[in-house]
Tab-separated table of C-alpha atoms in Angstrom:
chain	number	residue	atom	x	y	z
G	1	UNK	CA	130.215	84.980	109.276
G	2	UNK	CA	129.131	88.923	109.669
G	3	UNK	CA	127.813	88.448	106.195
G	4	UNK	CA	125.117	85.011	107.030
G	5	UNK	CA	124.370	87.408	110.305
G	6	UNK	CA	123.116	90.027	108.203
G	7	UNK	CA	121.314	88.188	105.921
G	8	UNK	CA	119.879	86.062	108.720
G	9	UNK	CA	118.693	89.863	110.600
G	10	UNK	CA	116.829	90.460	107.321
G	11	UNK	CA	115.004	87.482	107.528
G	12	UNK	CA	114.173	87.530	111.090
G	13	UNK	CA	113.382	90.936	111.038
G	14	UNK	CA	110.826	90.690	108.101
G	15	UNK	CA	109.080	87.794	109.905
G	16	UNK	CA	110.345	85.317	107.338
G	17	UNK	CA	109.522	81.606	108.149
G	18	UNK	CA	111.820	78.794	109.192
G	19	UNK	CA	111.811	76.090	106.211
G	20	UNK	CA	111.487	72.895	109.311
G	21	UNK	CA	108.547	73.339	110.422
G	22	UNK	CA	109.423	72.145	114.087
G	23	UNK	CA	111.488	75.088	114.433
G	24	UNK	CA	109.975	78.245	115.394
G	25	UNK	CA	113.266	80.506	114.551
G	26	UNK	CA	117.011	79.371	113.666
G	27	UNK	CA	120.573	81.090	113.734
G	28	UNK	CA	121.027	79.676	110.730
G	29	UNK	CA	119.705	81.420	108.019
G	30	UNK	CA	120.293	78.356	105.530
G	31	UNK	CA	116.931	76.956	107.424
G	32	UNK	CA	115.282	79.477	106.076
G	33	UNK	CA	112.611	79.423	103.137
G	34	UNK	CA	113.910	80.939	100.532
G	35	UNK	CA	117.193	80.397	101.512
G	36	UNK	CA	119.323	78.319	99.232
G	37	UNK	CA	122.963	76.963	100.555
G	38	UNK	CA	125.889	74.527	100.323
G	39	UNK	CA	126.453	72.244	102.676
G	40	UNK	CA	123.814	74.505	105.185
G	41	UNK	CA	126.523	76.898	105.562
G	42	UNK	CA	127.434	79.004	102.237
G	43	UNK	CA	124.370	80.765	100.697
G	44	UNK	CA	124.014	80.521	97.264
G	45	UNK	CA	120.260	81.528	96.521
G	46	UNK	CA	118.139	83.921	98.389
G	47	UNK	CA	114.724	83.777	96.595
G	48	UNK	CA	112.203	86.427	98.384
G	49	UNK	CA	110.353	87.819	95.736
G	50	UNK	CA	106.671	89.249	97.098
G	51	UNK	CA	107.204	88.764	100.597
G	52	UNK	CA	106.117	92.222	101.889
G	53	UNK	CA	109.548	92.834	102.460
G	54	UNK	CA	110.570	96.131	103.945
G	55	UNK	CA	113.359	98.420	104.623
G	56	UNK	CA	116.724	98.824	103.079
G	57	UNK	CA	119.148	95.682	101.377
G	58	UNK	CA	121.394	94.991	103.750
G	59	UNK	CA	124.894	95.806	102.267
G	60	UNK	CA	126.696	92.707	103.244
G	61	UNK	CA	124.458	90.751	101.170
G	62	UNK	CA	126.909	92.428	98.432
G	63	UNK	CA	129.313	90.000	100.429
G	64	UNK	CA	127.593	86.548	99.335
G	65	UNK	CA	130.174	85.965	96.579
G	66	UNK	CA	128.932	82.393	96.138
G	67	UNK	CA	125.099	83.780	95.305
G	68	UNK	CA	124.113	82.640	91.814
G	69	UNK	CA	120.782	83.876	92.138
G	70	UNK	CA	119.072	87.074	94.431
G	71	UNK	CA	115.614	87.542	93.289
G	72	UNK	CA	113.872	90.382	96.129
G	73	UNK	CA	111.439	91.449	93.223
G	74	UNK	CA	107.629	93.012	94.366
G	75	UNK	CA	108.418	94.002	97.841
G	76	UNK	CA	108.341	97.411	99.768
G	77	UNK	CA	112.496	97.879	99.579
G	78	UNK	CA	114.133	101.291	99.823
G	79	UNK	CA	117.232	102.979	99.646
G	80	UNK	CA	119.642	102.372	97.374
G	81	UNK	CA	121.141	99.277	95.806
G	82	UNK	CA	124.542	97.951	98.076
G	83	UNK	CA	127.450	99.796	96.303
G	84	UNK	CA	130.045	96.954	96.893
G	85	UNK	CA	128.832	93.966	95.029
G	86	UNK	CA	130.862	90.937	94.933
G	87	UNK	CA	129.443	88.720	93.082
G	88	UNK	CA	131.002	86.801	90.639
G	89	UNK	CA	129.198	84.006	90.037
G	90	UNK	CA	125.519	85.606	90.146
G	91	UNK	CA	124.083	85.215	87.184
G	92	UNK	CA	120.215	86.261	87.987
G	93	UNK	CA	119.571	89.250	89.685
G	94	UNK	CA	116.216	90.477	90.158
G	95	UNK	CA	115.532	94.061	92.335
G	96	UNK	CA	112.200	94.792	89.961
G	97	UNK	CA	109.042	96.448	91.693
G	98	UNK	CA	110.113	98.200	94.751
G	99	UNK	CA	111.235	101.540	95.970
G	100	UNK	CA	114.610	101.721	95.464
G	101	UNK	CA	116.303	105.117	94.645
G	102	UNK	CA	119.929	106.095	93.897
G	103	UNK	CA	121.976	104.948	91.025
G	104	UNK	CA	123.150	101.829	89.474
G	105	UNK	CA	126.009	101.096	91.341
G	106	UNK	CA	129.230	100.452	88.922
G	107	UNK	CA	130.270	97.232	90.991
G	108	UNK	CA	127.209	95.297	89.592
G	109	UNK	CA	128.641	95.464	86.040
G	110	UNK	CA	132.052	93.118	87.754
G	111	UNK	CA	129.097	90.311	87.872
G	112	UNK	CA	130.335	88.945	84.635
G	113	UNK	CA	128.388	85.801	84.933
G	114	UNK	CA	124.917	87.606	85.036
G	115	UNK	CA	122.037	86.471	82.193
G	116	UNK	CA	119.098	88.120	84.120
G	117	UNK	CA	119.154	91.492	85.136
G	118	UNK	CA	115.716	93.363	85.955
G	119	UNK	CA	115.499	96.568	88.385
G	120	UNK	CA	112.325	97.835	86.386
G	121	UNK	CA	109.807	99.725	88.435
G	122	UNK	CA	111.782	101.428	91.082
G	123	UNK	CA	113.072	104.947	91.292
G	124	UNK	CA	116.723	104.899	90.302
G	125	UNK	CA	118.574	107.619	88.794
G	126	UNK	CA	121.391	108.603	87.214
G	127	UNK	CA	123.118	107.706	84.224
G	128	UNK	CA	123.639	103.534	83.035
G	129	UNK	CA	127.327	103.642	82.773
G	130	UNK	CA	129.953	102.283	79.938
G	131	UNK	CA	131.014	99.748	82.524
G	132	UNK	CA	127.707	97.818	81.426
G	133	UNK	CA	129.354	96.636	78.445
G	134	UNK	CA	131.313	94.399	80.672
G	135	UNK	CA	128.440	92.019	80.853
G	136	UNK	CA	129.214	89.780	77.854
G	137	UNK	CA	126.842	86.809	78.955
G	138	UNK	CA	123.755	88.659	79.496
G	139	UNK	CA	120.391	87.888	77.911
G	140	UNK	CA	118.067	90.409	79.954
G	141	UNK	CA	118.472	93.825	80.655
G	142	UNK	CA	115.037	95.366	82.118
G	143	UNK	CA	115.547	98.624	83.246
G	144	UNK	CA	111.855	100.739	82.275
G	145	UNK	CA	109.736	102.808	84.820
G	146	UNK	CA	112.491	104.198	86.193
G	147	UNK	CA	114.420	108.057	86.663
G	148	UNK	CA	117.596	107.229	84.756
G	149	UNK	CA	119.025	109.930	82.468
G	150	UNK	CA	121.903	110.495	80.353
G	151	UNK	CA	122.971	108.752	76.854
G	152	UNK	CA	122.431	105.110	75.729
G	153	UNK	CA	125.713	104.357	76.277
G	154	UNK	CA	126.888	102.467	73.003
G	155	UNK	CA	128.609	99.951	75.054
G	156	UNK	CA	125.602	97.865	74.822
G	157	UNK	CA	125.847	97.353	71.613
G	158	UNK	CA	128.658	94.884	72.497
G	159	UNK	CA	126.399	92.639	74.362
G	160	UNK	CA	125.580	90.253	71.312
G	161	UNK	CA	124.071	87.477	73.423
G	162	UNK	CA	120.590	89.963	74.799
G	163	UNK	CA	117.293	89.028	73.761
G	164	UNK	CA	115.291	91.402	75.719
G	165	UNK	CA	116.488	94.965	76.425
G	166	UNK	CA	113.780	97.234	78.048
G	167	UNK	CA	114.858	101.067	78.611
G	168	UNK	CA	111.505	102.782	78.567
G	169	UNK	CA	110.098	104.999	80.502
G	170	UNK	CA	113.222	106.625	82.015
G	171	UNK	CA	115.004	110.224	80.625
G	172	UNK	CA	117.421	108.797	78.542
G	173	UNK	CA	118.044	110.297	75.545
G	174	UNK	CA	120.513	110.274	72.221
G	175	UNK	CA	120.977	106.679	70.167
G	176	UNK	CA	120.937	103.338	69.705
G	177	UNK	CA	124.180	102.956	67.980
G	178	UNK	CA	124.817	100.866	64.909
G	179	UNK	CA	126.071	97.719	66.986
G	180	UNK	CA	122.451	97.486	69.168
G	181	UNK	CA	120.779	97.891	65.383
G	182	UNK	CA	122.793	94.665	64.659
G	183	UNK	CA	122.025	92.727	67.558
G	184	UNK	CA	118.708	93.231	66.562
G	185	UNK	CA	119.105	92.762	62.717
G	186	UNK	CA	121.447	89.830	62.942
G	187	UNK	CA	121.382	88.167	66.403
G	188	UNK	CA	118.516	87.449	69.073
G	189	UNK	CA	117.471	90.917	70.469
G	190	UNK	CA	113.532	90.387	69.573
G	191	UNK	CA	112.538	92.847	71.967
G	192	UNK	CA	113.993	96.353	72.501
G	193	UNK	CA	111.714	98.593	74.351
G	194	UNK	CA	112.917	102.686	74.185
G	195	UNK	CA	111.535	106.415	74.518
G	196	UNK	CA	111.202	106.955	70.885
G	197	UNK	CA	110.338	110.661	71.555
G	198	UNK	CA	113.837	110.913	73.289
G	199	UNK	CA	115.758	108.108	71.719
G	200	UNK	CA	116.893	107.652	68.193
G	201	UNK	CA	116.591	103.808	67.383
G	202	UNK	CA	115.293	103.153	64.262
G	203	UNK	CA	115.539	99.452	65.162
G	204	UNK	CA	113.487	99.725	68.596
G	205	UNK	CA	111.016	96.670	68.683
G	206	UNK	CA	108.478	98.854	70.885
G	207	UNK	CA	108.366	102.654	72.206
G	208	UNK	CA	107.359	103.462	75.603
G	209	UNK	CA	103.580	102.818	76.398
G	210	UNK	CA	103.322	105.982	76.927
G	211	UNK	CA	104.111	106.941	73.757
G	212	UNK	CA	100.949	104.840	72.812
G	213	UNK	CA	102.833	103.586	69.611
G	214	UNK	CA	103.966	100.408	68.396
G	215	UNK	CA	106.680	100.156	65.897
G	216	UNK	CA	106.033	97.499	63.580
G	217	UNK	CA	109.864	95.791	63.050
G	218	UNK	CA	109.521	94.002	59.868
């Protein structure tokens, strides 16, 4: 399909090795290291994560809606995360450590299946919308060194299942909410990481290290 061509231009075009090692270069990008498929035809992994990678995410890859997990972490990606993102039964998705800018496109939070999401250390802006509430099965939510702004959006506080929820080091500002508190109080959020200069959360595990303070959560 258009969508395996894509994918299979990114590979070829950042010099990414054929898994047989008799093959010099495949149209198949299922050969592929890093390349995880069905039957060598539906992709279903694509783990590239500090490969030197460069250039933008190809778009169609928001087209691989049998990808569980996309891990392109600690490469040299820019431009902005694909807007239309089907991908309902991804349930790691890790962007962390590259140059991406723009914002968090709305379509991610229709991946109701995700546990793992990290886009730490890249240059995204704009507000993290409601819609993230949507993500009822999610354990991870790293989203520091970043340029996002606006309000914690309380929705969060509906995702009872997080353990780690990292939002430092961006411009957010406003509160917690009383439903994150409890997450933290009565479920398994041990580790929520905020601007406490900025933020109101009186049940944050950890401000910013920037703030060079460490709240004790006893």
């Amino acid at each position: 399909t258009k969508y395996q061509n894509a994918v299979l231009n990114f590979l070829q075009d950042n010099s990414i090795s054929v898994e047989l090692g008799t093959l010099q270069s495949s149209t198949n990008p299922c050969q592929y290291s890093g390349i995880e498929c069905v039957n060598d035809q539906t992709i279903i992994q694509i783990l590239l994560a500090d490969k030197t990678l460069k250039g933008e995410i190809p778009e169609e890859i928001g087209c691989l809606t049998e990808l569980t997990h996309l891990d392109l972490s600690s490469n040299q990606l820019d431009g902005t995360i694909p807007s239309r993102l089907k991908w309902p039964a991804l349930r790691k998705l890790n962007l962390a450590h590259n140059s991406l800018t723009g914002p968090i496109p709305e379509s991610i939070f229709s991946s109701t299946s995700l546990v793992w999401l990290t886009l730490d250390r890249n240059k995204l802006s704009g507000p993290l919308k409601s819609a993230v509430g949507k993500l009822g099965s999610l354990w991870v939510l790293s989203l520091f060194s970043n340029n996002l702004s606006g309000y914690v959006p309380k929705q969060l506080g509906s995702l009872i299942l997080l353990k780690e929820l990292y939002l430092d080091q961006n411009n957010f500002q406003g509160r917690c909410g009383a439903d994150l508190c409890d997450i933290v109080k009565f479920g398994n959020l041990a580790y929520l990481s905020v601007d406490c200069k900025r933020v109101s959360c009186p049940c944050a595990t950890h401000c910013s290290k920037e703030e060079s303070i460490q709240l004790d959560n006893n």
